[in-house]
Short mmCIF file of C-alpha atoms in Angstrom, two decimals:
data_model
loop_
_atom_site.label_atom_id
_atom_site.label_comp_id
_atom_site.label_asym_id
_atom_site.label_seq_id
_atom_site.Cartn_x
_atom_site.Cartn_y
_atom_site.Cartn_z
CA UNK A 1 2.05 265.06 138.47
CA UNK A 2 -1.11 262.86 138.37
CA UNK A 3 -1.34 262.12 141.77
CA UNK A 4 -0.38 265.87 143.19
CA UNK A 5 -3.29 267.51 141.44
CA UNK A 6 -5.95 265.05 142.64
CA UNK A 7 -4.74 265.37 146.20
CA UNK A 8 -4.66 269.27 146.17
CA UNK A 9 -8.34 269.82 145.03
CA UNK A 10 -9.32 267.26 147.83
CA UNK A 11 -7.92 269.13 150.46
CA UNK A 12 -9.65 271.97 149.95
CA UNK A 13 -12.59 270.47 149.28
CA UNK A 14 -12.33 269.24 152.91
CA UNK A 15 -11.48 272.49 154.24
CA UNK A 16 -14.69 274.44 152.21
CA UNK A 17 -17.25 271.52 154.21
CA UNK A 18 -15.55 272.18 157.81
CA UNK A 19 -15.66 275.92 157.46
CA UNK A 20 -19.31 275.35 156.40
CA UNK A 21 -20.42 273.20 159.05
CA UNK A 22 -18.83 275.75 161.59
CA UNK A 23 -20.92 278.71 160.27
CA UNK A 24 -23.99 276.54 160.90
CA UNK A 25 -27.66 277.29 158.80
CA UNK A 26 -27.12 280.57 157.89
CA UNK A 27 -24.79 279.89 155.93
CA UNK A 28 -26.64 277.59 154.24
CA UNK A 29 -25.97 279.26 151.13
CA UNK A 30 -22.54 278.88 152.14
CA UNK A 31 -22.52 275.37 152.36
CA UNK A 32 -24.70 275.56 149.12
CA UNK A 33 -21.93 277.30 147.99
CA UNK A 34 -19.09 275.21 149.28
CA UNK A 35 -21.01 272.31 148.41
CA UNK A 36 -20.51 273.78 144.88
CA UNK A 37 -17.21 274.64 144.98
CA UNK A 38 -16.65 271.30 146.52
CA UNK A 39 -18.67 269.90 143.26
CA UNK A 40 -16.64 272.45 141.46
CA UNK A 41 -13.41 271.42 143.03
CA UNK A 42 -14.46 268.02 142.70
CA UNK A 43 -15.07 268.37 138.77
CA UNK A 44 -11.80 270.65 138.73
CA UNK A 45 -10.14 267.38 140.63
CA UNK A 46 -11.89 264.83 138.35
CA UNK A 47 -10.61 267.38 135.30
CA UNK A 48 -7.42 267.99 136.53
CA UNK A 49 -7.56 264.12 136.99
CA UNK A 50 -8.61 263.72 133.78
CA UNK A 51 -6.41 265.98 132.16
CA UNK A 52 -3.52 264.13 134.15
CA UNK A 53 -4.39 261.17 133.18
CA UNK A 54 -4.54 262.21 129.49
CA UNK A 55 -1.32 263.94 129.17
CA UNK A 56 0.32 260.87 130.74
CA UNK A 57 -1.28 258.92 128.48
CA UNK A 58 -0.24 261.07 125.92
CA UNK A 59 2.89 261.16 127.78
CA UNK A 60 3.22 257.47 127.57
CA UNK A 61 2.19 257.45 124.15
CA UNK A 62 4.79 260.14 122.93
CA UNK A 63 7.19 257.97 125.08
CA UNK A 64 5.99 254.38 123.59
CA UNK A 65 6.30 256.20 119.87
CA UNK A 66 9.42 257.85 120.84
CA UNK A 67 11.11 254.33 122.01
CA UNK A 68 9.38 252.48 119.35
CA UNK A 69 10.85 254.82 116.80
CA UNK A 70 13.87 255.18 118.95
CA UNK A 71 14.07 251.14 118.75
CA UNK A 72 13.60 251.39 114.88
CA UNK A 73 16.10 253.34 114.21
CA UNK A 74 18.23 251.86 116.04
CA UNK A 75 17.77 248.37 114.77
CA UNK A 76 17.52 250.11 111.04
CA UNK A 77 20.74 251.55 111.65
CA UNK A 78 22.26 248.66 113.33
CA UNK A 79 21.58 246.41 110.30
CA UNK A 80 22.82 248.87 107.69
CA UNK A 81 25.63 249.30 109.44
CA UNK A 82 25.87 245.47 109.78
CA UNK A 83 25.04 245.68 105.71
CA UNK A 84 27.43 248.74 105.06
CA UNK A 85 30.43 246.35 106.97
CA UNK A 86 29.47 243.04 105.38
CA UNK A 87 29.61 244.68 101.79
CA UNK A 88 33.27 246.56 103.02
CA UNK A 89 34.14 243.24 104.15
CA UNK A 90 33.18 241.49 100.99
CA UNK A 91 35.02 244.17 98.94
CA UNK A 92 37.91 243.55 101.15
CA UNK A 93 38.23 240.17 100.45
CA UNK A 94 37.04 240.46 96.71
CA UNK A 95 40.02 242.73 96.58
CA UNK A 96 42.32 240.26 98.34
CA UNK A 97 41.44 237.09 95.85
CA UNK A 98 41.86 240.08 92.69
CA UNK A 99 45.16 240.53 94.23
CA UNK A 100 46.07 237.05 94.20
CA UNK A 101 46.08 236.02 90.76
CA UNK A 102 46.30 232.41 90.46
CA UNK A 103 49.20 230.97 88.29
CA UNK A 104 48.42 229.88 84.84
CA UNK A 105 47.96 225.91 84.59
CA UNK A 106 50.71 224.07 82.68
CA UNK A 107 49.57 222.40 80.20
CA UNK A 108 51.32 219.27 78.71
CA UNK A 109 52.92 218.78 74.98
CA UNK A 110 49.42 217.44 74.00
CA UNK A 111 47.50 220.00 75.70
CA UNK A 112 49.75 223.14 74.41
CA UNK A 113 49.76 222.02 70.32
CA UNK A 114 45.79 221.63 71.01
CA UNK A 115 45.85 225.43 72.43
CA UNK A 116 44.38 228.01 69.81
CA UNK A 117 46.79 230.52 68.52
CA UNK A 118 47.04 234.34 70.05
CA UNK A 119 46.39 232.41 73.35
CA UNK A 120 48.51 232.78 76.58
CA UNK A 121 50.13 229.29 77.16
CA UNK A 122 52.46 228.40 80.47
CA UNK A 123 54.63 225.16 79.78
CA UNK A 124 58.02 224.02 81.46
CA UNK A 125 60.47 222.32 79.26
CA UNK A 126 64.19 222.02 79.70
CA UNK A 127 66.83 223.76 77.60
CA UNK A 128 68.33 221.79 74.72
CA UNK A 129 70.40 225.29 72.74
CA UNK A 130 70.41 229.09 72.60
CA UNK A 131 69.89 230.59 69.28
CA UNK A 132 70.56 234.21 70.45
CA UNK A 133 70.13 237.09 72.85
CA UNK A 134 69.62 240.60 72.44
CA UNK A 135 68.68 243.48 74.45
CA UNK A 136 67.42 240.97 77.36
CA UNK A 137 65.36 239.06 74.63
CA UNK A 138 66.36 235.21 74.19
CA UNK A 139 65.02 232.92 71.61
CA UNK A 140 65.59 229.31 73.04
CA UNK A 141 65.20 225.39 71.34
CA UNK A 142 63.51 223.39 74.35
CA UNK A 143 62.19 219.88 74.64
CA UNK A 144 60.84 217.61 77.29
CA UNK A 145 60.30 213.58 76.92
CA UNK A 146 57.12 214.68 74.66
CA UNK A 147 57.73 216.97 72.58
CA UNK A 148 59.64 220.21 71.72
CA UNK A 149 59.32 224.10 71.99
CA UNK A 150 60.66 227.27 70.20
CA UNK A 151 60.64 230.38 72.78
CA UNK A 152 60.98 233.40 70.51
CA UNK A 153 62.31 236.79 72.34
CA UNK A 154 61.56 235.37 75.39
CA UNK A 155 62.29 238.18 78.34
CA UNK A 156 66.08 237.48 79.97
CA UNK A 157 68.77 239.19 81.50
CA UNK A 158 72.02 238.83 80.20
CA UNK A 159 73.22 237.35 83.43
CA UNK A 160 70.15 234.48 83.57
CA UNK A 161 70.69 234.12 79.73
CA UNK A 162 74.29 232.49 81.01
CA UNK A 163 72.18 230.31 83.50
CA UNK A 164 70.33 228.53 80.46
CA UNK A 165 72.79 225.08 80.54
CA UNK A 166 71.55 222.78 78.43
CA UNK A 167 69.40 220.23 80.28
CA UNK A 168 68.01 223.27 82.32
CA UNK A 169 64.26 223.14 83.36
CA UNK A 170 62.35 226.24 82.49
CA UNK A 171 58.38 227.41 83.08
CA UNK A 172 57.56 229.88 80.80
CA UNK A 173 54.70 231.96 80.51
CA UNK A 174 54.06 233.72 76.66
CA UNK A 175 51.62 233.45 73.76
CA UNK A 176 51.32 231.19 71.32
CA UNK A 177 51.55 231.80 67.56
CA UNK A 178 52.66 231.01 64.29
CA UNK A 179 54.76 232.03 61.91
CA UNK A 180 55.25 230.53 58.30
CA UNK A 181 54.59 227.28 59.50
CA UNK A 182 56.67 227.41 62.67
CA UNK A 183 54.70 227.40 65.77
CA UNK A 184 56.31 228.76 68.81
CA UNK A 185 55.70 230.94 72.15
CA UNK A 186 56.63 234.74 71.94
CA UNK A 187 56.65 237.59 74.34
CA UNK A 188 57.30 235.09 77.57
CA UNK A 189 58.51 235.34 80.58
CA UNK A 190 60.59 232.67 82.28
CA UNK A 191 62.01 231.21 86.19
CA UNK A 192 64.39 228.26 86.32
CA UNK A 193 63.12 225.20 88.33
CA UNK A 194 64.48 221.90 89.45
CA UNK A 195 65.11 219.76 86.64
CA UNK A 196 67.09 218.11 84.16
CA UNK A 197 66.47 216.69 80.94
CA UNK A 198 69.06 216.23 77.38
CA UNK A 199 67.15 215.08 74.57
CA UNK A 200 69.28 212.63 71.98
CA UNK A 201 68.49 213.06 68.50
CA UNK A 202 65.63 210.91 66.98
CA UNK A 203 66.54 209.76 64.02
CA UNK A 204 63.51 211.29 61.65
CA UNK A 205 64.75 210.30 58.27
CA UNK A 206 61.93 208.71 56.92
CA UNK A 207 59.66 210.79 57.66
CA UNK A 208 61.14 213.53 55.36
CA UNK A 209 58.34 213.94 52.61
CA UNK A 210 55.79 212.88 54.58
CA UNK A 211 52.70 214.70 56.88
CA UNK A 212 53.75 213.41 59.74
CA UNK A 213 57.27 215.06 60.24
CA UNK A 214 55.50 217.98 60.93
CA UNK A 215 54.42 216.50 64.63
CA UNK A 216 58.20 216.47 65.38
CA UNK A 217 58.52 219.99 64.80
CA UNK A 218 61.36 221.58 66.90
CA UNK A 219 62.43 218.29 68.13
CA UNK A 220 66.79 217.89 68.13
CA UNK A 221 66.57 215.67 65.46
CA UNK A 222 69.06 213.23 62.93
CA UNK A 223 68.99 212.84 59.34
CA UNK A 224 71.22 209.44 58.11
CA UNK A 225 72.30 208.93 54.83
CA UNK A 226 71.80 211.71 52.55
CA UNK A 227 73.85 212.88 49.86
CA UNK A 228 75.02 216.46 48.97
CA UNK A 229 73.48 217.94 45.69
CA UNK A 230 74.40 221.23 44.07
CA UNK A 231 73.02 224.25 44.95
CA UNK A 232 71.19 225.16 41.66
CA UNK A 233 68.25 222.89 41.09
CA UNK A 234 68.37 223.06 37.29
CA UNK A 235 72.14 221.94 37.13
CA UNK A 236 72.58 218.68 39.65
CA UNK A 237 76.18 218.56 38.03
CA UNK A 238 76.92 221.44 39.45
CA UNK A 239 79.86 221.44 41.74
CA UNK A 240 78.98 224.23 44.32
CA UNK A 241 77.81 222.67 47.17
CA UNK A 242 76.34 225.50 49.90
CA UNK A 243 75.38 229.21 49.50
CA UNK A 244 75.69 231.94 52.19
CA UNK A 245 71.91 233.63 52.85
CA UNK A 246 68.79 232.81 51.23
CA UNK A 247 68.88 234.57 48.08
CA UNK A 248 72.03 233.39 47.58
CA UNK A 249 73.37 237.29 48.49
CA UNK A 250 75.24 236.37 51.58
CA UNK A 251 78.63 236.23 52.72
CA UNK A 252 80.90 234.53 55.71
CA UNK A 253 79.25 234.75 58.74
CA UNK A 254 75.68 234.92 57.73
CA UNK A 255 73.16 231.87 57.49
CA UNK A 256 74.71 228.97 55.58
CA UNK A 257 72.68 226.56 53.04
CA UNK A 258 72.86 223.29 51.26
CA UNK A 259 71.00 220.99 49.80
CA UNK A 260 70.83 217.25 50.07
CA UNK A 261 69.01 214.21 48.54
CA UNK A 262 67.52 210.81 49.83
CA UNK A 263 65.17 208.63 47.89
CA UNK A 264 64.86 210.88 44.65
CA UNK A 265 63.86 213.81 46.86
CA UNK A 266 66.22 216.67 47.77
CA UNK A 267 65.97 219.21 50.93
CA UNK A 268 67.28 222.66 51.91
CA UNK A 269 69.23 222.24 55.33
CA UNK A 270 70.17 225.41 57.12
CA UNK A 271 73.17 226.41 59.39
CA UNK A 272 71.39 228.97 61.27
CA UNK A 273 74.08 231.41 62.04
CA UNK A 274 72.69 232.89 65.09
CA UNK A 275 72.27 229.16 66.74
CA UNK A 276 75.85 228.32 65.26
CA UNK A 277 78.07 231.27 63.91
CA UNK A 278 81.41 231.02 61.95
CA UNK A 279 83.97 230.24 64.49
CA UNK A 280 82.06 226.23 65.05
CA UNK A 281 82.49 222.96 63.85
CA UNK A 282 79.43 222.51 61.62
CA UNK A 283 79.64 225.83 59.92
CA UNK A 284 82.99 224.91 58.94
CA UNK A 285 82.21 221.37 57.87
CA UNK A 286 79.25 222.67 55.75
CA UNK A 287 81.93 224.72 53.93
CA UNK A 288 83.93 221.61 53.45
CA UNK A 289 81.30 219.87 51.77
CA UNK A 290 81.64 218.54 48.11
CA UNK A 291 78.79 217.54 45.90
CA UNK A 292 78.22 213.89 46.21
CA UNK A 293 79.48 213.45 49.75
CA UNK A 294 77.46 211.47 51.96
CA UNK A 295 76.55 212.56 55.68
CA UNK A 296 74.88 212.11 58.99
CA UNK A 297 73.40 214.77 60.49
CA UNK A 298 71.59 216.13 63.45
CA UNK A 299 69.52 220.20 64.56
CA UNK A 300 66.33 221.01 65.19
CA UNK A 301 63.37 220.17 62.83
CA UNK A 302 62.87 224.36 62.28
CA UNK A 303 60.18 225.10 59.79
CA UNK A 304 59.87 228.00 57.18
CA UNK A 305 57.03 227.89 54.61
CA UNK A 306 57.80 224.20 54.83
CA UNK A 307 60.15 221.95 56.67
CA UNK A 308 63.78 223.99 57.51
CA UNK A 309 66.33 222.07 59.79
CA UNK A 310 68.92 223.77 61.64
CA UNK A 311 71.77 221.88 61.56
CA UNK A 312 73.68 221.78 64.32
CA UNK A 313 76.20 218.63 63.09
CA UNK A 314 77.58 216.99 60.16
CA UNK A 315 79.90 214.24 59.61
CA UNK A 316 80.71 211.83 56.99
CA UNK A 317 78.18 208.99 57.02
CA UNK A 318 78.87 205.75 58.69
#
């Protein structure tokens, strides 16, 4: 647009100075004239020039601030949108880790008896008895080459209670706690893995009295030796020898106790009827028993405001 103005006010410049010189001195005032509108034409030219000039300047400016702002708009919104997808893709993958929770660490004998209580625990141990099942709830007696474990209500089907062999491997997943004295996992979870392991009873006789038997807690144990003593404390010449519940209040088919001495020092032994009911072998031999007899015997090292074996055997002592 520039360049069209500047050559249109030229042109007739150029044709106001011929006309001019063909009217020759009379029309001086013509050419005075022409000479002026040629000035005029010439400062309309140079305006219009001007003016050109300014508005593409301006033009160019505009354009320059236009691209410039264009530009920074685009690279603004380029890099929040490179922000906005690095932050979705950072969720994303936040989301994906949250998703994938990583398995509890299983922790050794050592490491689980050093765990605080009301903590989640994860251990693997292998089956050594079943106490009982109920409504897909199994409490379980389970030992490894270090020490042992008491799974309380531990979630199970019916159908994978069956699966729990003795020997079989275990992981389980619960919380650890205590209850008079007995410290065991509750509320756990369980999968079978590869494994085998049956523990033999350790003998743990002379540790009964002492602060150490405590450490064996749980363990399938033995007890060599010990005599049978009456069931009332006050009247050793008593000739009852075992007692059905507690209190004393029981009858056949509930939990089964005696009493037995070693050293000068007499302990309660239970026949837990839930681990061993009526209808086996050791709750029939405990019924057998006869104050004075002397037997071997072997069940886990239970504990109940103090130590509280459940017997699983008892024979005559060799």
């Amino acid at each position: 647009m520039k360049r069209t103005k500047k050559y249109a006010a030229l042109f007739l410049a150029a044709a106001l100075v011929a006309a001019c010189v063909g009217c020759g001195t009379d029309d001086g005032s013509s050419s005075a004239d022409a000479g002026n509108v040629s000035t005029e034409s010439g400062s309309e030219a140079g305006d219009a020039g001007s003016e050109s000039g300014s508005e593409a300047g301006d033009a160019g400016s505009e354009s320059g601030s236009e691209a410039g702002d264009a530009g920074t708009e685009s690279g603004s919104e380029a890099q929040d949108e490179s922000s906005a997808e690095g932050s979705e893709a950072g969720a994303e993958g936040s989301g994906e880790e949250a998703s994938q929770e990583e398995p509890g660490t299983v922790l050794s004998h050592a490491e689980y008896m050093a765990a605080e209580l009301n903590t989640e625990v994860v251990v693997e141990a292998y089956v050594q008895a079943k106490q009982s099942w109920w409504e897909d709830k199994a409490t379980i007696y389970a030992q490894d080459e270090d020490g042992a474990y008491f799974f309380y209500e531990t979630v199970c089907s019916e159908e994978d209670y069956a699966k729990l062999t003795p020997g079989t491997k275990i992981r389980v997943t619960g919380f650890k706690t205590e209850w008079e004295g007995e410290v065991e996992i509750i509320d756990g979870t369980f999968e079978i893995i590869d494994g085998n392991y049956v523990a033999e009873a350790e003998d743990v006789t002379a540790l009964l009295g002492t602060e150490e038997l405590i450490n064996h807690q749980n363990k399938f144990v033995a007890f060599k030796g010990l005599t049978v003593v009456s069931v009332d404390p006050e009247n050793e010449a008593g000739e009852e020898a075992f007692w059905y519940k507690a209190d004393g209040s029981g009858q056949d088919g509930e939990d089964l106790y005696f009493r037995a001495s070693i050293n000068g020092e007499t302990y309660t032994f239970t026949v837990e009827s839930y681990l061993c009911d009526n209808t086996t072998d050791v709750y029939a031999a405990v019924k057998e028993l006869k104050v004075g007899d002397k037997i071997d015997m072997e069940g886990f090292l239970y504990w109940y405001q103090g130590v509280n074996p459940h017997i699983t055997s008892v024979k005559t002592a060799e």
